[in-house]
Coordinates of C-alpha atoms in Angstrom, one line a residue:
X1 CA 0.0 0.0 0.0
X2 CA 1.4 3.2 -0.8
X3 CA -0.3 6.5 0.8
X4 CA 0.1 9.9 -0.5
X5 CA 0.8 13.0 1.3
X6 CA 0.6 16.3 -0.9
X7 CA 0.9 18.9 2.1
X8 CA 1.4 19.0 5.5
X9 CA -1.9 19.9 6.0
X10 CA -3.7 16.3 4.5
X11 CA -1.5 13.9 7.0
X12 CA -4.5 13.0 8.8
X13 CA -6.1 11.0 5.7
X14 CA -2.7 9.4 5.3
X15 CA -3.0 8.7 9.5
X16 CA -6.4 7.4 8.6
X17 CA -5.4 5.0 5.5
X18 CA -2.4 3.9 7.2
X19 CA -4.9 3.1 10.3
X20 CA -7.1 0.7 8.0
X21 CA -4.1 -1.0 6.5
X22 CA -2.6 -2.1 10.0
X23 CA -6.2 -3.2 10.4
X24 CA -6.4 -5.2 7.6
X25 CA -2.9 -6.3 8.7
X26 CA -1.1 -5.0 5.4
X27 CA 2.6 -5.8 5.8
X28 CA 4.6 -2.6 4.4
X29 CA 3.1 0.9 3.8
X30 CA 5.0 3.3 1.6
X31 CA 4.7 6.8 1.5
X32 CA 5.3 9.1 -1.7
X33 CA 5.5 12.6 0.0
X34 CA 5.0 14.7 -3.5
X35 CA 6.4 17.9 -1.8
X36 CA 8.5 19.0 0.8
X37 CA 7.7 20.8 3.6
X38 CA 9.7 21.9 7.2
X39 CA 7.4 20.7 9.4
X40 CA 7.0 16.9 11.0
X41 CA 8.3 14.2 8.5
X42 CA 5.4 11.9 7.4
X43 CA 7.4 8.5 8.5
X44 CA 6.9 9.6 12.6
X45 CA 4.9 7.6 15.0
X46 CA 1.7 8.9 16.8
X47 CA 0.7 8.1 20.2
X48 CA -2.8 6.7 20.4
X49 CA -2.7 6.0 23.9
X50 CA -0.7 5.8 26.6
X51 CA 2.3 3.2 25.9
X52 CA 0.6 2.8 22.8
X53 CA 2.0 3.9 19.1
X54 CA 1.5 4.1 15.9
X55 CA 3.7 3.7 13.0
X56 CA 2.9 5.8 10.2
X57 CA 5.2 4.2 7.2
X58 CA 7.9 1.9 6.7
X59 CA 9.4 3.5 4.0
X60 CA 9.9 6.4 1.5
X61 CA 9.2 6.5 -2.0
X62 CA 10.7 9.4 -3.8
X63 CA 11.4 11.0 -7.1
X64 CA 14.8 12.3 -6.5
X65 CA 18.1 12.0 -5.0
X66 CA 17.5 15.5 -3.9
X67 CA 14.6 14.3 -1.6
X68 CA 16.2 11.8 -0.6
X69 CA 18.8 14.2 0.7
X70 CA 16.0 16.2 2.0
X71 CA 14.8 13.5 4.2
X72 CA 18.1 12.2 5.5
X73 CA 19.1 15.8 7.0
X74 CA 15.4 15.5 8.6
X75 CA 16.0 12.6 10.6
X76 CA 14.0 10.1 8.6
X77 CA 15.2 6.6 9.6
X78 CA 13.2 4.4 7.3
X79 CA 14.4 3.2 3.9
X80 CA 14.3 5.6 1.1
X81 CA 13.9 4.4 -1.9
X82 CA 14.5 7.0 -5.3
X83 CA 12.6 5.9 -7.9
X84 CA 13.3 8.9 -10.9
X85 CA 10.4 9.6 -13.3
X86 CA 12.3 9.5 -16.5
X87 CA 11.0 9.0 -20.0
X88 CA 12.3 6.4 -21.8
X89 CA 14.8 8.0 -24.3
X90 CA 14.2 5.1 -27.3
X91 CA 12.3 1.8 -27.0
X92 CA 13.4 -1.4 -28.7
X93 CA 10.5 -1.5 -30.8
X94 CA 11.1 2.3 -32.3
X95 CA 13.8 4.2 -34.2
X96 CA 14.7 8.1 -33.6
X97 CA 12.8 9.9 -35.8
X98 CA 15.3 12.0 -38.3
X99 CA 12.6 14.4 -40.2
X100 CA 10.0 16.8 -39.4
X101 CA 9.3 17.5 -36.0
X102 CA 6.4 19.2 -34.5
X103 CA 8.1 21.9 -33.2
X104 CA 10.2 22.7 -36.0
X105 CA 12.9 21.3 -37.9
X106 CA 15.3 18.6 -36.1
X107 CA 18.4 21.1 -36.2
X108 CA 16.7 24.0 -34.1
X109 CA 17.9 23.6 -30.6
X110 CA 14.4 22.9 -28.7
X111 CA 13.9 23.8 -25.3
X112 CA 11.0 22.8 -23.5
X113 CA 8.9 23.5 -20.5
X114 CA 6.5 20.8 -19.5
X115 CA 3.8 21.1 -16.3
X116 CA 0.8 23.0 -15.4
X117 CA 0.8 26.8 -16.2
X118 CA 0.4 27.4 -12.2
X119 CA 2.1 29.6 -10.1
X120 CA 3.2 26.5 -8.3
X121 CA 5.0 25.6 -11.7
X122 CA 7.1 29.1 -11.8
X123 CA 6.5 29.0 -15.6
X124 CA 7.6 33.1 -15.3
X125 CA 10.7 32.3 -14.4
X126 CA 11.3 29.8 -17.8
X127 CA 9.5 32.6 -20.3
X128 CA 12.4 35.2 -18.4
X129 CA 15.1 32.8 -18.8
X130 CA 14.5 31.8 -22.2
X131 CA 14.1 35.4 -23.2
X132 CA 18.2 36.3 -21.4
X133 CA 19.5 32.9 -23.8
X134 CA 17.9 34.0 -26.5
X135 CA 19.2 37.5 -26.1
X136 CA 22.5 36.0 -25.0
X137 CA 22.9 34.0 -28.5
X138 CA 21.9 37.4 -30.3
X139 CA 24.3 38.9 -28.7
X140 CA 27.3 36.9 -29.3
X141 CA 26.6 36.1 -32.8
X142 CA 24.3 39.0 -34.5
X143 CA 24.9 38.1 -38.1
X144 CA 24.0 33.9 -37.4
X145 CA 22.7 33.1 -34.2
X146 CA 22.5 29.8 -32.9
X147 CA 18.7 28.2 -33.7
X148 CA 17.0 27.5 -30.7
X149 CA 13.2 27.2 -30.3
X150 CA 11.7 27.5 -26.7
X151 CA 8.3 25.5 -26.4
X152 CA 5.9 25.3 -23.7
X153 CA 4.0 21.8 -22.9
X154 CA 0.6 22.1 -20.9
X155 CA -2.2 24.3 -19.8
X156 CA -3.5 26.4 -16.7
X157 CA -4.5 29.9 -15.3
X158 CA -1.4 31.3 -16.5
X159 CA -1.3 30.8 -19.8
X160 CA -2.9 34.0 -21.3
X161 CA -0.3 35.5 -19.0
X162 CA 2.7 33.5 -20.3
X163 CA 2.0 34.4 -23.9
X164 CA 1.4 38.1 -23.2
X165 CA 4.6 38.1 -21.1
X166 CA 6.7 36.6 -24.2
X167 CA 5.5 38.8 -26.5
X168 CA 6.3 42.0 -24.4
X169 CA 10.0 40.8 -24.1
X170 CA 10.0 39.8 -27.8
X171 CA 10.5 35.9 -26.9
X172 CA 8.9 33.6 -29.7
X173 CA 7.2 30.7 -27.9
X174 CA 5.6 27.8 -29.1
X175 CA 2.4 27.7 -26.5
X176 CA 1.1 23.7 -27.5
X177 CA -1.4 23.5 -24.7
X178 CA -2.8 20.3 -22.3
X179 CA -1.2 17.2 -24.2
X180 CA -2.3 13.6 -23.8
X181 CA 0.6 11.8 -21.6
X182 CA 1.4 9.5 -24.4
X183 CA 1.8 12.5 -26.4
X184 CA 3.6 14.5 -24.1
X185 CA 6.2 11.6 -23.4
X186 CA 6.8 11.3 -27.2
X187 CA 7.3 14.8 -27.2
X188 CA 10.0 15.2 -24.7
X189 CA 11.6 11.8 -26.5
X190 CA 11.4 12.8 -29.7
X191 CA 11.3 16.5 -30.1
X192 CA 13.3 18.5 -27.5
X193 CA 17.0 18.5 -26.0
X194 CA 16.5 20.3 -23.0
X195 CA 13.2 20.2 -20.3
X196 CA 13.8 23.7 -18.3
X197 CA 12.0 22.3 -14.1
X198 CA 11.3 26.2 -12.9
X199 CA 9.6 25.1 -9.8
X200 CA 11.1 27.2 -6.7
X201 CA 9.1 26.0 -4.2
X202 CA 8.7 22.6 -2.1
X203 CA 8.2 19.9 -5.1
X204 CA 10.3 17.0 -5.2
X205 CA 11.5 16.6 -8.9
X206 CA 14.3 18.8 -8.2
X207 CA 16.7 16.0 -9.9

């Protein structure tokens, strides 16, 4: 059983399925914490009674060596086990693809951001980065800059923003919206060199 803690603020469901799982006398219980936070770590017992304890998890399950690290300077005692989510670069069973592309030709230099348009995401912060590289390769080579193409992968609140905020620093984007997950992971496979993670605040990817 593997129980999921978003926030601080939602342990007590995870107290409560971890509860009915000792009932049912489930033998391990994992925990995927999706984000960090500074306050108790989920793995800690709770007193039910007097003498009595409960033990919340037996074990971490987390996306990145970097919360992993997280978790060791906090004290956490139980196994942590990193499991990255990674997309599979090339399967057996299919070749790189050499022409056409749907975010331009194969020998533009594609960067890519790919999550919700959120604040939680920081998407600002990849439209403001790719707009200082883009002025960067301008600047050093005015007469035949480098080709590079910044795209952006999914949709949210932010988006009207992100597109008016490119075009007032002059920044071509490609906006392609919410993608299927199939489509999305051929995407980042196929058709970009670079994924740009902006998020600043407590989520785990941080590889």
């Amino acid at each position: 059983v593997v129980s999921f803690t978003n926030h601080e603020e939602y342990l007590s469901i995870d107290e409560y399925v971890v509860e009915c799982a000792r009932l049912a006398r489930v033998p391990r219980i994992l925990n995927e914490p999706s984000n960090l936070w500074w306050g108790d770590a989920p793995t800690r017992s709770k007193r039910k009674s007097e003498g009595d304890t409960l033990r919340l998890v037996d074990g971490l399950i987390l996306p990145s060596q970097f919360a992993a690290d997280f978790w060791a300077r906090r004290a956490v005692t139980v196994p942590l086990h990193v499991i990255n989510p990674g997309v599979e670069l090339l399967r057996e069973d299919e070749e790189v693809v050499e022409n056409g592309s749907a975010f331009g030709d194969v020998d533009v230099g594609r960067i890519a951001f790919v999550g919700r348009l959120a604040p939680q995401k920081s998407p600002g912060i990849f439209i403001r980065a790719a707009a200082s590289v883009a002025a960067l390769y301008n600047r050093h080579s005015p007469r035949n800059p480098p080709r590079v193409r910044f795209v952006v992968v999914g949709d949210g609140p932010l988006k009207q923003p992100m597109e008016s905020l490119a075009r007032d620093l002059g920044l071509e984007v490609d906006f392609l919206g919410w993608l299927p997950p199939d489509r999305v992971r051929d995407a980042i496979r196929n058709f970009t060199d670079v994924v740009v993670h902006t998020n600043v605040l407590e989520e785990t990817f941080c590889v």
